[in-house]
Every structure is written in C-alpha cells, then in structure tokens.
mmCIF file of C-alpha atoms and ligand atoms in Angstrom:
data_model
loop_
_atom_site.group_PDB
_atom_site.id
_atom_site.type_symbol
_atom_site.label_atom_id
_atom_site.label_comp_id
_atom_site.label_asym_id
_atom_site.label_seq_id
_atom_site.Cartn_x
_atom_site.Cartn_y
_atom_site.Cartn_z
ATOM 1 C CA UNK A 1 -24.685 83.812 168.910
ATOM 2 C CA UNK A 2 -24.446 85.378 172.351
ATOM 3 C CA UNK A 3 -22.956 82.860 174.723
ATOM 4 C CA UNK A 4 -23.420 85.098 177.753
ATOM 5 C CA UNK A 5 -27.241 85.204 177.598
ATOM 6 C CA UNK A 6 -27.810 82.253 179.906
ATOM 7 C CA UNK A 7 -24.747 82.875 182.006
ATOM 8 C CA UNK A 8 -22.980 79.944 180.348
ATOM 9 C CA UNK A 9 -19.370 80.555 179.448
ATOM 10 C CA UNK A 10 -17.738 78.961 176.446
ATOM 11 C CA UNK A 11 -14.417 77.210 176.929
ATOM 12 C CA UNK A 12 -12.598 80.072 175.241
ATOM 13 C CA UNK A 13 -14.318 82.661 177.439
ATOM 14 C CA UNK A 14 -13.528 80.599 180.518
ATOM 15 C CA UNK A 15 -9.870 80.155 179.502
ATOM 16 C CA UNK A 16 -9.524 83.855 178.740
ATOM 17 C CA UNK A 17 -10.809 84.748 182.169
ATOM 18 C CA UNK A 18 -8.376 82.303 183.796
ATOM 19 C CA UNK A 19 -5.450 83.720 181.774
ATOM 20 C CA UNK A 20 -6.409 87.304 182.627
ATOM 21 C CA UNK A 21 -6.570 86.382 186.318
ATOM 22 C CA UNK A 22 -3.146 84.707 186.151
ATOM 23 C CA UNK A 23 -1.692 87.770 184.375
ATOM 24 C CA UNK A 24 -3.114 90.050 187.077
ATOM 25 C CA UNK A 25 -1.687 87.837 189.828
ATOM 26 C CA UNK A 26 1.752 87.771 188.206
ATOM 27 C CA UNK A 27 1.658 91.552 187.823
ATOM 28 C CA UNK A 28 0.723 92.070 191.490
ATOM 29 C CA UNK A 29 3.505 89.698 192.599
ATOM 30 C CA UNK A 30 5.953 91.763 190.536
ATOM 31 C CA UNK A 31 4.659 95.032 192.004
ATOM 32 C CA UNK A 32 3.381 96.071 188.603
ATOM 33 C CA UNK A 33 0.016 97.300 187.380
ATOM 34 C CA UNK A 34 -2.050 94.863 185.311
ATOM 35 C CA UNK A 35 -2.579 97.659 182.775
ATOM 36 C CA UNK A 36 1.100 97.431 181.852
ATOM 37 C CA UNK A 37 0.595 93.966 180.341
ATOM 38 C CA UNK A 38 -1.267 93.514 177.062
ATOM 39 C CA UNK A 39 -2.623 90.063 176.280
ATOM 40 C CA UNK A 40 -2.174 88.926 172.676
ATOM 41 C CA UNK A 41 -4.301 85.899 171.832
ATOM 42 C CA UNK A 42 -2.264 83.695 169.474
ATOM 43 C CA UNK A 43 -4.921 82.273 167.187
ATOM 44 C CA UNK A 44 -2.726 80.394 164.678
ATOM 45 C CA UNK A 45 -4.340 77.158 163.432
ATOM 46 C CA UNK A 46 -7.739 78.164 164.904
ATOM 47 C CA UNK A 47 -10.610 79.165 162.663
ATOM 48 C CA UNK A 48 -12.258 82.566 162.681
ATOM 49 C CA UNK A 49 -15.224 81.405 164.771
ATOM 50 C CA UNK A 50 -12.795 80.808 167.663
ATOM 51 C CA UNK A 51 -11.531 84.376 167.240
ATOM 52 C CA UNK A 52 -15.105 85.686 167.186
ATOM 53 C CA UNK A 53 -15.772 83.818 170.393
ATOM 54 C CA UNK A 54 -12.714 85.365 172.037
ATOM 55 C CA UNK A 55 -13.796 88.788 170.808
ATOM 56 C CA UNK A 56 -17.234 88.312 172.415
ATOM 57 C CA UNK A 57 -15.354 87.565 175.633
ATOM 58 C CA UNK A 58 -13.588 90.941 175.373
ATOM 59 C CA UNK A 59 -10.361 90.064 173.523
ATOM 60 C CA UNK A 60 -9.331 92.475 170.751
ATOM 61 C CA UNK A 61 -5.611 91.823 170.096
ATOM 62 C CA UNK A 62 -4.742 88.717 168.091
ATOM 63 C CA UNK A 63 -1.423 87.332 166.861
ATOM 64 C CA UNK A 64 -0.759 85.064 163.890
ATOM 65 C CA UNK A 65 2.308 83.227 162.545
ATOM 66 C CA UNK A 66 1.332 82.043 159.090
ATOM 67 C CA UNK A 67 0.633 84.753 156.579
ATOM 68 C CA UNK A 68 -1.802 83.053 154.227
ATOM 69 C CA UNK A 69 -3.910 81.775 157.104
ATOM 70 C CA UNK A 70 -3.791 85.159 158.852
ATOM 71 C CA UNK A 71 -4.951 87.102 155.797
ATOM 72 C CA UNK A 72 -7.955 84.803 155.353
ATOM 73 C CA UNK A 73 -8.988 85.482 158.960
ATOM 74 C CA UNK A 74 -8.372 89.241 158.733
ATOM 75 C CA UNK A 75 -10.685 89.347 155.706
ATOM 76 C CA UNK A 76 -13.335 87.112 157.293
ATOM 77 C CA UNK A 77 -13.329 89.211 160.495
ATOM 78 C CA UNK A 78 -13.252 92.613 158.853
ATOM 79 C CA UNK A 79 -16.487 93.617 160.642
ATOM 80 C CA UNK A 80 -14.768 93.468 164.063
ATOM 81 C CA UNK A 81 -12.445 96.190 165.466
ATOM 82 C CA UNK A 82 -9.473 93.862 165.983
ATOM 83 C CA UNK A 83 -5.770 94.627 166.288
ATOM 84 C CA UNK A 84 -3.567 92.187 164.346
ATOM 85 C CA UNK A 85 -0.002 91.256 165.286
ATOM 86 C CA UNK A 86 2.315 89.283 163.002
ATOM 87 C CA UNK A 87 4.696 87.043 164.983
ATOM 88 C CA UNK A 88 5.958 84.548 162.390
ATOM 89 C CA UNK A 89 9.010 84.321 160.139
ATOM 90 C CA UNK A 90 9.037 86.955 157.370
ATOM 91 C CA UNK A 91 10.049 86.261 153.780
ATOM 92 C CA UNK A 92 11.129 89.379 151.942
ATOM 93 C CA UNK A 93 8.645 88.790 149.085
ATOM 94 C CA UNK A 94 5.778 88.863 151.633
ATOM 95 C CA UNK A 95 6.503 92.204 153.278
ATOM 96 C CA UNK A 96 3.912 94.162 151.278
ATOM 97 C CA UNK A 97 0.984 92.058 152.394
ATOM 98 C CA UNK A 98 2.203 92.324 155.999
ATOM 99 C CA UNK A 99 2.646 96.103 155.743
ATOM 100 C CA UNK A 100 -0.875 96.437 154.355
ATOM 101 C CA UNK A 101 -2.729 94.228 156.823
ATOM 102 C CA UNK A 102 -1.170 94.277 160.278
ATOM 103 C CA UNK A 103 -0.935 96.793 163.137
ATOM 104 C CA UNK A 104 2.191 95.260 164.642
ATOM 105 C CA UNK A 105 5.076 93.031 163.529
ATOM 106 C CA UNK A 106 7.115 91.340 166.296
ATOM 107 C CA UNK A 107 9.491 89.244 164.209
ATOM 108 C CA UNK A 108 11.703 91.754 162.393
ATOM 109 C CA UNK A 109 15.289 90.487 162.341
ATOM 110 C CA UNK A 110 16.923 92.125 159.302
ATOM 111 C CA UNK A 111 17.359 95.692 158.081
ATOM 112 C CA UNK A 112 16.240 94.674 154.591
ATOM 113 C CA UNK A 113 12.879 93.481 155.931
ATOM 114 C CA UNK A 114 12.411 96.641 158.003
ATOM 115 C CA UNK A 115 13.189 98.864 155.006
ATOM 116 C CA UNK A 116 10.667 97.054 152.844
ATOM 117 C CA UNK A 117 7.967 97.244 155.541
ATOM 118 C CA UNK A 118 8.599 100.977 155.872
ATOM 119 C CA UNK A 119 8.485 101.580 152.107
ATOM 120 C CA UNK A 120 5.372 99.454 151.666
ATOM 121 C CA UNK A 121 3.316 100.721 154.610
ATOM 122 C CA UNK A 122 0.281 102.460 153.037
ATOM 123 C CA UNK A 123 0.128 106.244 153.503
ATOM 124 C CA UNK A 124 -3.405 106.136 154.886
ATOM 125 C CA UNK A 125 -2.418 103.898 157.802
ATOM 126 C CA UNK A 126 -0.501 104.880 160.957
ATOM 127 C CA UNK A 127 3.129 103.783 161.161
ATOM 128 C CA UNK A 128 3.569 100.032 161.471
ATOM 129 C CA UNK A 129 4.524 99.133 165.055
ATOM 130 C CA UNK A 130 7.658 96.975 165.183
ATOM 131 C CA UNK A 131 9.540 94.761 167.585
ATOM 132 C CA UNK A 132 12.948 93.275 166.853
ATOM 133 C CA UNK A 133 13.152 89.555 167.465
ATOM 134 C CA UNK A 134 16.274 88.772 169.493
ATOM 135 C CA UNK A 135 17.916 85.349 169.582
ATOM 136 C CA UNK A 136 18.012 85.236 173.355
ATOM 137 C CA UNK A 137 18.849 81.553 173.915
ATOM 138 C CA UNK A 138 21.440 81.376 171.139
ATOM 139 C CA UNK A 139 19.895 78.244 169.655
ATOM 140 C CA UNK A 140 20.897 77.373 166.129
ATOM 141 C CA UNK A 141 17.317 76.615 165.136
ATOM 142 C CA UNK A 142 15.616 79.786 166.375
ATOM 143 C CA UNK A 143 15.455 82.941 164.334
ATOM 144 C CA UNK A 144 16.283 86.332 165.724
ATOM 145 C CA UNK A 145 19.085 88.856 165.866
ATOM 146 C CA UNK A 146 22.328 87.798 167.591
ATOM 147 C CA UNK A 147 22.820 89.754 170.833
ATOM 148 C CA UNK A 148 25.855 91.665 169.570
ATOM 149 C CA UNK A 149 23.979 92.980 166.520
ATOM 150 C CA UNK A 150 20.901 94.393 168.278
ATOM 151 C CA UNK A 151 22.428 97.827 168.898
ATOM 152 C CA UNK A 152 23.372 98.593 165.328
ATOM 153 C CA UNK A 153 20.145 97.237 163.885
ATOM 154 C CA UNK A 154 17.909 99.032 166.393
ATOM 155 C CA UNK A 155 19.542 102.376 165.645
ATOM 156 C CA UNK A 156 19.245 101.900 161.866
ATOM 157 C CA UNK A 157 15.635 100.723 162.022
ATOM 158 C CA UNK A 158 14.562 103.512 164.375
ATOM 159 C CA UNK A 159 15.317 106.004 161.563
ATOM 160 C CA UNK A 160 12.914 104.502 159.026
ATOM 161 C CA UNK A 161 9.898 106.774 158.413
ATOM 162 C CA UNK A 162 6.844 104.508 158.123
ATOM 163 C CA UNK A 163 7.572 102.094 160.934
ATOM 164 C CA UNK A 164 7.877 102.790 164.633
ATOM 165 C CA UNK A 165 10.351 100.711 166.602
ATOM 166 C CA UNK A 166 8.618 99.890 169.904
ATOM 167 C CA UNK A 167 10.745 97.209 171.488
ATOM 168 C CA UNK A 168 12.060 93.666 171.545
ATOM 169 C CA UNK A 169 10.579 90.191 171.221
ATOM 170 C CA UNK A 170 12.058 86.811 172.103
ATOM 171 C CA UNK A 171 11.140 83.131 172.214
ATOM 172 C CA UNK A 172 13.491 81.558 174.765
ATOM 173 C CA UNK A 173 14.228 77.840 174.887
ATOM 174 C CA UNK A 174 11.416 76.193 176.889
ATOM 175 C CA UNK A 175 12.059 75.353 180.538
ATOM 176 C CA UNK A 176 9.787 73.941 183.233
ATOM 177 C CA UNK A 177 11.744 75.583 186.050
ATOM 178 C CA UNK A 178 10.229 78.976 186.909
ATOM 179 C CA UNK A 179 13.576 80.329 188.113
ATOM 180 C CA UNK A 180 15.399 79.277 184.941
ATOM 181 C CA UNK A 181 12.540 80.703 182.850
ATOM 182 C CA UNK A 182 13.287 84.171 184.202
ATOM 183 C CA UNK A 183 16.912 84.346 183.027
ATOM 184 C CA UNK A 184 16.364 84.958 179.294
ATOM 185 C CA UNK A 185 13.511 87.382 180.037
ATOM 186 C CA UNK A 186 15.782 89.313 182.383
ATOM 187 C CA UNK A 187 18.417 89.412 179.670
ATOM 188 C CA UNK A 188 15.925 90.788 177.122
ATOM 189 C CA UNK A 189 14.854 93.486 179.597
ATOM 190 C CA UNK A 190 18.499 94.469 180.119
ATOM 191 C CA UNK A 191 19.043 94.702 176.369
ATOM 192 C CA UNK A 192 15.996 96.979 176.098
ATOM 193 C CA UNK A 193 17.371 99.193 178.871
ATOM 194 C CA UNK A 194 20.711 99.323 177.059
ATOM 195 C CA UNK A 195 19.019 100.324 173.784
ATOM 196 C CA UNK A 196 17.214 103.120 175.570
ATOM 197 C CA UNK A 197 20.567 104.696 176.413
ATOM 198 C CA UNK A 198 20.626 105.529 172.701
ATOM 199 C CA UNK A 199 17.393 107.534 173.229
ATOM 200 C CA UNK A 200 15.272 105.038 171.334
ATOM 201 C CA UNK A 201 12.381 105.291 173.849
ATOM 202 C CA UNK A 202 11.471 101.636 173.524
ATOM 203 C CA UNK A 203 8.484 100.678 175.692
ATOM 204 C CA UNK A 204 7.638 97.124 174.614
ATOM 205 C CA UNK A 205 8.908 93.752 175.780
ATOM 206 C CA UNK A 206 7.027 91.070 173.844
ATOM 207 C CA UNK A 207 7.824 87.944 175.864
ATOM 208 C CA UNK A 208 6.023 85.087 177.567
ATOM 209 C CA UNK A 209 3.798 82.309 176.173
ATOM 210 C CA UNK A 210 1.340 79.854 177.769
ATOM 211 C CA UNK A 211 3.977 78.028 179.828
ATOM 212 C CA UNK A 212 6.149 80.930 180.957
ATOM 213 C CA UNK A 213 4.148 84.176 180.934
ATOM 214 C CA UNK A 214 4.258 84.568 184.732
ATOM 215 C CA UNK A 215 8.073 84.515 184.664
ATOM 216 C CA UNK A 216 8.050 86.982 181.757
ATOM 217 C CA UNK A 217 5.759 89.373 183.636
ATOM 218 C CA UNK A 218 8.092 89.168 186.662
ATOM 219 C CA UNK A 219 10.855 90.454 184.374
ATOM 220 C CA UNK A 220 8.875 93.261 182.794
ATOM 221 C CA UNK A 221 6.904 91.809 179.869
ATOM 222 C CA UNK A 222 4.484 94.369 178.424
ATOM 223 C CA UNK A 223 2.982 91.988 175.838
ATOM 224 C CA UNK A 224 2.422 88.287 176.424
ATOM 225 C CA UNK A 225 1.612 86.040 173.457
ATOM 226 C CA UNK A 226 -0.684 83.250 174.573
ATOM 227 C CA UNK A 227 -2.218 80.567 172.382
ATOM 228 C CA UNK A 228 -2.699 77.149 173.968
ATOM 229 C CA UNK A 229 -3.953 78.410 177.337
ATOM 230 C CA UNK A 230 -6.770 80.264 175.529
ATOM 231 C CA UNK A 231 -7.670 78.137 172.506
ATOM 232 C CA UNK A 232 -6.449 74.676 173.583
ATOM 233 C CA UNK A 233 -3.918 72.395 171.915
ATOM 234 C CA UNK A 234 -3.130 73.017 168.293
ATOM 235 C CA UNK A 235 -3.624 70.214 165.805
ATOM 236 C CA UNK A 236 -0.891 70.769 163.297
ATOM 237 C CA UNK A 237 -1.363 70.011 159.645
ATOM 238 C CA UNK A 238 1.661 69.318 157.435
ATOM 239 C CA UNK A 239 2.476 72.930 156.759
ATOM 240 C CA UNK A 240 2.609 73.834 160.445
ATOM 241 C CA UNK A 241 4.673 70.963 161.810
HETATM 242 C C1 PLP B 1 2.694 79.853 168.865
HETATM 243 C C2 PLP B 1 3.400 81.033 169.422
HETATM 244 C C3 PLP B 1 3.027 81.583 170.654
HETATM 245 C C4 PLP B 1 1.957 80.972 171.551
HETATM 246 O O1 PLP B 1 2.437 79.792 172.156
HETATM 247 P P1 PLP B 1 1.569 79.017 173.261
HETATM 248 O O2 PLP B 1 2.563 78.147 173.929
HETATM 249 O O3 PLP B 1 0.528 78.252 172.520
HETATM 250 O O4 PLP B 1 0.982 80.019 174.176
HETATM 251 C C5 PLP B 1 3.670 82.732 171.070
HETATM 252 N N1 PLP B 1 4.627 83.318 170.323
HETATM 253 C C6 PLP B 1 5.024 82.802 169.152
HETATM 254 C C7 PLP B 1 6.074 83.508 168.369
HETATM 255 C C8 PLP B 1 4.432 81.652 168.666
HETATM 256 O O5 PLP B 1 4.850 81.154 167.505
#
C-alpha cells in the first residue's frame, strides 16, 4: 500500500514529519546541526504494520522494550533494511537473543550483562553498539547505573571485544517545566564529557522522549527515543503495565 500516491498522508507519516520539524527547530535553537540528532521511533506495543507505515515515511531506526514482542516484529519485517535498538530491561538469560538480533542496546547497566553480550555477539555481525543506562534522577524505581559507578563500569566495558561502547542513556523523572527538564540532561552530558577524559571516545547521548526531546537536544542529545508523538498513545495490556 503506497499512502503517498494521492498525496494523502497517514497519521504516522504526518506525526513523523511534525516530530522531525520539531527536532530540527530544537537543533537550530541550540546552534547544532539537525544531522547530529538521530530519531529512534519507539514502536513498543504497536504492530508491525505501524512500523511498515513509518518506514514508508522514511523512518529506518526503531526501538523496542519488550524482547518477545520485538523479536516477532524483527522476524515479520525482515524484508526491510531496519536498524533495531533495544531499550528495555535486560535479564541475563536473554542476552543471547539480544546479541543476535539487535544493532544497538541502550540499557546496559551491569558488567555481567555486557560480558555476555560481547561473548554472544555472532562473529558475522559487526560489534554490538552499546550505551550504558545511567540512573540520572536517583529514583528508587528506575534502573540504571548509580552516578559514582559509571567511571569504573565504562572503562571495564570499553575493553570487551565484540561490543562497542558508544555512550550513555538516561530516562529522567518526568517534568513539565522545560527549564527543569534540562538539568538531568545537562548532568548526563557532563558525565559523558568526564568519561571522555579516559579516552573512551564516546559520541552518543541517548536522551529525550516525546515530552522532553527539545530540552534533551538543547543539552546535546544525539539520539532521541520517541514513541507517543509518532504512533499515538499506547494501550497497555497486562504485561506492559
Ligand atoms: C517508551 C520509551 C520511550 C518512548 O516514550 P514516549 O514518551 O512514548 O516518547 C523512550 N525510551 C524508553 C526507554 C522507553 O521505555
């Protein structure tokens, strides 16, 4: 189905265009180039036809949280040249399937997980691209590495052979105030700069979601992870609540 034939845009195509425009505006306001910001479409809970629709509107990078659901989509969409990012919690008995099926993993928060991903990354694939998830808002409920452990973990993980440490990811506590939104993103950028004093050459700040991506781009985000603003509200089943 080619939605563009009659010049009619689908909702997803329309939303994508609006998000891309907002990303470009935020980049210009921050004195940055739009090319520095990669848009990841967070497709969790949406079926593969929604992903196909986004692909037809020019989107190639997709992010998923739930492994079983993600693998079903990766298989169903095998005919498309998509880049898959895993952004959900990682159980150590699931690392092999992640190492075999994804291009990027943003949610690494333990050395044990990183070691397994490195050992299990298939030889015929390029190194798995990794971000460390940092617990930036110090909330009990959120996963991520405590701030004072990032240094040690980053250095250890950067030495593993089959993964490439690219940067840091965070999910700050939500805030409606644009000025308050910037604080945790600024902190994550400063941590990245600090890590780079150890010659780690990290180039990725995975930060910003539908409600705060402009603030994240102001503070240097290079990957924004956007779901709702592209696909609409998620309707959670039991397993996703
Ligand atoms: C769901 C999710 C997103 C997308 O959130 P939206 O508010 O829908 O844009 C981004 N990152 C992570 C880690 C998520 O779990």
